[in-house]
XYZ file of C-alpha atoms in Angstrom:
349
model
C 6.257 2.786 27.656
C 4.332 4.792 24.669
C 1.459 4.951 26.751
C 2.949 6.450 29.581
C 4.638 9.333 27.836
C 0.846 9.844 26.353
C -0.481 10.255 30.018
C 2.579 12.571 31.184
C 1.736 14.866 27.657
C -1.758 14.798 28.820
C -0.651 15.899 32.149
C 1.043 18.876 31.327
C -2.517 20.330 29.177
C -4.794 22.669 30.692
C -8.304 22.475 30.972
C -9.424 23.484 27.387
C -6.945 21.387 26.145
C -8.431 18.531 28.622
C -12.341 18.776 27.204
C -10.841 18.954 23.343
C -8.811 15.833 23.587
C -11.022 14.141 25.543
C -14.218 14.570 22.952
C -11.340 13.374 19.923
C -10.261 10.391 21.725
C -14.259 9.606 22.480
C -14.998 10.622 18.792
C -17.448 12.906 20.326
C -18.433 16.765 21.072
C -18.279 19.625 23.165
C -19.585 22.527 25.287
C -16.970 25.112 26.373
C -18.443 28.048 28.521
C -17.163 31.545 29.819
C -18.162 34.702 31.141
C -19.532 36.680 28.481
C -17.064 39.257 28.190
C -14.026 36.520 27.745
C -15.864 34.994 24.958
C -13.564 36.232 22.642
C -10.221 35.190 24.187
C -12.074 31.541 24.358
C -12.348 31.605 20.673
C -8.956 32.297 20.236
C -7.493 29.704 22.546
C -9.343 27.198 20.973
C -8.391 28.191 17.805
C -4.581 28.326 19.046
C -5.049 24.760 20.734
C -6.362 23.069 17.714
C -3.729 24.261 15.862
C -0.916 24.420 17.986
C -1.526 21.263 20.469
C -3.375 18.807 18.031
C -2.015 20.557 14.282
C -5.660 20.597 13.178
C -7.555 23.291 10.742
C -10.476 25.390 12.678
C -12.971 27.322 11.550
C -15.289 29.035 13.541
C -19.622 30.953 12.841
C -20.482 33.696 15.351
C -24.052 32.676 16.056
C -26.578 35.047 15.991
C -30.794 35.098 15.320
C -29.996 36.113 11.497
C -27.523 32.910 11.269
C -29.162 31.069 7.787
C -28.482 27.534 6.612
C -26.123 28.861 4.407
C -24.272 30.457 6.545
C -23.415 27.630 8.962
C -22.709 25.555 5.747
C -20.040 28.643 4.869
C -18.920 28.321 8.531
C -17.422 24.627 7.848
C -16.075 24.978 5.226
C -11.908 25.819 4.483
C -9.721 25.999 1.620
C -7.465 23.650 1.032
C -4.812 25.352 -0.767
C -1.928 25.814 0.350
C -1.617 29.270 -0.731
C -5.109 30.219 1.754
C -4.903 32.970 4.012
C -4.934 32.241 7.706
C -7.844 34.415 8.557
C -10.949 35.318 6.275
C -12.721 38.751 6.083
C -15.864 38.871 8.058
C -18.741 38.638 6.162
C -21.561 41.272 7.052
C -23.402 41.418 4.531
C -25.994 38.238 4.104
C -26.782 38.691 0.628
C -23.124 38.876 -0.282
C -22.156 35.810 2.006
C -24.751 33.595 0.134
C -23.475 34.937 -3.655
C -20.251 34.143 -2.695
C -21.129 30.980 -0.998
C -22.321 29.758 -4.478
C -19.714 31.244 -6.851
C -16.649 29.928 -4.312
C -17.484 26.687 -3.019
C -18.738 25.300 -6.564
C -15.163 23.668 -6.368
C -13.756 20.146 -5.390
C -11.184 22.210 -3.258
C -12.672 22.595 -0.267
C -12.970 20.908 2.731
C -14.799 20.804 5.974
C -12.398 22.180 9.009
C -11.759 19.150 11.486
C -12.021 21.557 14.356
C -15.692 23.791 13.954
C -16.780 26.467 16.789
C -20.045 27.554 16.899
C -20.058 30.294 19.143
C -23.344 31.173 20.464
C -25.294 28.798 18.415
C -28.133 28.790 20.703
C -29.080 31.895 19.575
C -29.532 30.614 15.949
C -33.078 29.592 14.726
C -34.162 26.224 15.325
C -33.399 24.881 12.206
C -30.222 25.748 12.586
C -29.289 24.130 15.349
C -31.434 20.738 13.683
C -28.713 21.325 10.836
C -25.520 20.950 13.706
C -27.322 17.980 14.836
C -27.870 16.766 11.238
C -23.894 17.452 10.398
C -23.117 15.540 14.017
C -25.736 12.427 13.050
C -24.706 11.742 9.586
C -21.477 13.306 9.629
C -21.791 14.706 6.623
C -23.401 18.078 5.205
C -25.557 18.877 2.087
C -24.603 22.011 0.159
C -26.192 23.360 -3.150
C -23.435 22.295 -5.613
C -22.895 18.927 -3.582
C -22.213 16.552 -0.290
C -19.070 17.208 2.109
C -18.261 14.643 4.458
C -16.769 15.422 8.069
C -12.561 14.275 8.171
C -11.230 12.216 10.358
C -10.560 13.683 13.555
C -13.758 16.031 13.590
C -14.401 17.828 16.619
C -17.540 20.593 17.322
C -16.843 22.861 20.222
C -19.943 24.617 21.117
C -19.023 27.979 22.954
C -20.958 30.009 25.277
C -21.475 32.193 28.035
C -24.276 30.766 30.898
C -26.112 33.380 29.717
C -26.884 32.316 26.565
C -29.881 30.783 25.292
C -30.054 27.485 26.017
C -29.466 24.518 22.888
C -32.242 22.799 21.800
C -33.374 19.490 23.698
C -31.563 16.988 20.944
C -29.161 19.355 19.966
C -28.172 19.785 23.945
C -28.134 15.452 24.473
C -26.091 15.220 21.198
C -22.832 16.664 22.794
C -20.380 14.762 24.664
C -19.434 16.927 27.595
C -19.543 20.558 29.301
C -16.728 22.547 30.879
C -16.873 25.963 32.709
C -13.713 28.005 32.050
C -12.821 30.840 34.412
C -11.370 34.508 33.187
C -9.336 33.820 36.793
C -7.907 30.639 35.038
C -6.231 32.488 32.191
C -5.818 31.516 28.767
C -2.335 30.720 28.013
C -2.242 29.882 24.561
C -3.695 33.480 23.700
C -1.205 34.867 26.219
C 1.825 33.245 24.424
C 0.603 34.275 21.218
C 2.221 37.891 19.948
C -0.259 38.233 17.235
C -3.476 37.948 18.924
C -5.966 40.785 18.345
C -9.499 41.109 19.967
C -12.231 40.807 17.711
C -14.908 43.654 17.497
C -17.474 42.592 20.303
C -20.262 44.860 18.705
C -21.031 42.578 15.740
C -24.340 41.665 14.864
C -24.553 39.272 12.353
C -22.963 35.996 11.405
C -19.318 35.996 11.380
C -16.373 33.405 9.905
C -13.337 33.116 10.492
C -10.828 30.337 8.700
C -7.560 28.775 10.226
C -5.660 26.527 7.839
C -3.603 23.552 9.275
C -0.348 24.842 10.881
C 2.508 24.531 8.903
C 4.407 20.912 8.963
C 7.698 21.875 10.421
C 6.034 22.738 13.783
C 4.680 19.101 15.278
C 1.741 19.394 17.373
C 1.624 17.905 20.864
C -0.788 15.395 20.044
C -0.706 14.018 16.834
C -3.354 11.625 14.727
C -2.010 8.562 15.475
C -1.839 9.837 19.245
C -5.452 10.139 19.343
C -5.619 6.693 17.706
C -3.929 5.356 20.232
C -5.555 6.995 23.504
C -8.765 5.994 21.669
C -7.947 2.105 21.560
C -6.822 2.426 25.066
C -10.030 3.680 26.493
C -11.370 0.711 24.613
C -9.694 -1.571 26.466
C -9.888 0.153 29.893
C -11.359 -2.365 33.020
C -14.299 -1.557 34.268
C -14.575 -3.631 37.362
C -18.266 -4.947 39.145
C -17.862 -2.833 41.394
C -16.788 0.776 40.304
C -19.732 -0.208 37.362
C -22.450 -0.600 40.232
C -20.977 2.585 41.761
C -21.466 4.490 38.308
C -24.732 2.834 37.738
C -26.156 3.964 41.414
C -24.524 7.346 40.720
C -26.968 8.044 37.721
C -29.849 5.978 39.407
C -29.478 8.585 42.092
C -29.117 11.568 39.921
C -32.298 10.482 38.082
C -34.478 10.162 41.384
C -33.352 13.286 43.096
C -36.528 15.254 43.511
C -34.954 18.627 42.048
C -34.404 16.556 38.712
C -36.832 16.845 36.057
C -34.491 15.077 33.241
C -31.482 15.113 31.449
C -30.624 11.212 32.641
C -31.202 9.688 29.697
C -30.034 6.748 27.697
C -27.419 8.716 25.354
C -25.894 10.440 28.651
C -25.576 6.911 29.817
C -23.611 5.777 27.430
C -21.218 8.902 26.968
C -20.853 8.361 30.954
C -19.335 5.347 30.473
C -17.391 6.446 27.654
C -15.860 9.013 29.694
C -14.792 7.306 32.464
C -12.864 4.749 29.724
C -11.304 7.716 27.874
C -10.033 9.124 31.475
C -8.285 6.496 32.468
C -5.426 6.402 29.932
C -5.096 9.969 30.485
C -4.666 9.038 34.185
C -1.854 6.604 33.385
C -4.560 4.061 34.210
C -5.629 0.422 31.974
C -8.874 0.467 34.874
C -11.127 2.995 36.063
C -11.524 4.375 39.485
C -14.384 5.883 41.758
C -12.691 8.699 41.440
C -12.565 8.886 37.806
C -16.297 7.771 37.462
C -17.183 11.016 39.962
C -15.185 13.352 38.141
C -16.911 11.667 34.931
C -20.258 12.277 36.066
C -19.381 16.481 36.617
C -18.982 16.639 33.240
C -21.547 14.671 31.408
C -24.522 16.288 33.612
C -23.752 19.463 34.187
C -25.247 20.697 30.913
C -27.777 18.148 30.869
C -29.663 18.156 33.976
C -32.589 20.507 34.223
C -34.140 21.331 37.744
C -38.121 20.759 38.676
C -40.141 23.599 39.032
C -41.687 24.061 42.640
C -45.103 23.437 41.666
C -43.956 20.151 39.334
C -42.046 18.504 41.883
C -43.114 15.242 42.855
C -44.188 15.265 46.132
C -46.764 17.712 45.227
C -48.766 14.416 44.040
C -49.186 13.533 47.608
C -50.134 16.953 48.793
C -47.134 18.956 49.560
C -47.261 22.489 49.752
C -45.934 24.520 46.904
C -44.570 27.115 49.289
C -42.674 24.803 51.235
C -40.981 22.751 48.143
C -40.208 25.997 46.590
C -38.325 27.220 50.113
C -36.709 23.857 49.855
C -35.723 24.156 45.769
C -34.158 28.407 45.951
C -31.009 28.349 45.401
C -30.403 24.952 44.343
C -27.914 24.609 41.120
C -27.312 21.843 38.558
C -23.807 21.480 40.451
C -24.949 21.435 43.559
C -27.620 18.568 42.625
C -24.653 16.389 41.468
C -22.344 16.909 44.360
C -25.287 15.891 46.493
C -25.836 12.697 44.885
C -22.100 11.894 44.615
C -21.981 12.576 48.304
C -25.142 10.001 49.132
C -24.110 7.107 46.921
C -21.830 4.922 48.514
C -18.013 4.743 47.234
C -16.998 0.802 46.816
C -13.085 0.387 48.498
């Protein structure tokens, strides 16, 4: 009965809320994209979901080319003090920010926030992205004054627009799922919030925002106990032989698709299986179905697949005409490749 109640609550969630919930169930991290002009609204939507739906503390960092490792660490940490303001001032001066970091974070009252929004991290330097990857791999971060471990649960969300610079290869592959949220789908949590004001879009430096945990008198829709229950249910999900074969057929067809250059990695395969298991309980099922596998494929491979250039398409090794190949690949997108693959693979009855 409790399992059914969790599934019913999940079915009332929006797409961004579901993406965050799935990542927390899987204990992984995600990418959420929207149009450039809606990034401020998406960031605020994620912050409100973290607070109102999940009851988690949240911080965010606007990354630019000038973002430093100190900026990144500063963006992660929040003040545990109950007197901490719900939002911190902007840090437009990097030297002042570094000074405040060393002076303020020397105590033990600071901790890593439970939800960390890394906005446009693809624009930051390679070493900052490697710092983010190291954080996700080791679940801790080193500072000048000590070592901070991530809390449980912990979720890092990369928000960006399709036109943003790509993430580094290893960080991109480490992220669990990706989702595109269109402007026309709206931002319900932002629209229901009475005190939201749009941020200045003209900032050229790293910007840090903090949100403390929500008041204890207001219960979140999903508690930490609910997340653990859903995680346990996902581990108990049954995948039949036929569905397992279908899953492997999908990733095999993707790997050998003539338009795919890379992206079907071992980690992607593990994440594919994990997402299938996590989706089943949210549908009120104890077993996986082919439709769940198809849905998982769209979310796992959308940010991972890279398309081949005409000159590197494999049939060029056997004398194909490059102009003909270029014409064949023209207009092809990653989503089209995934849909084409799902149509080609036989679905078990």
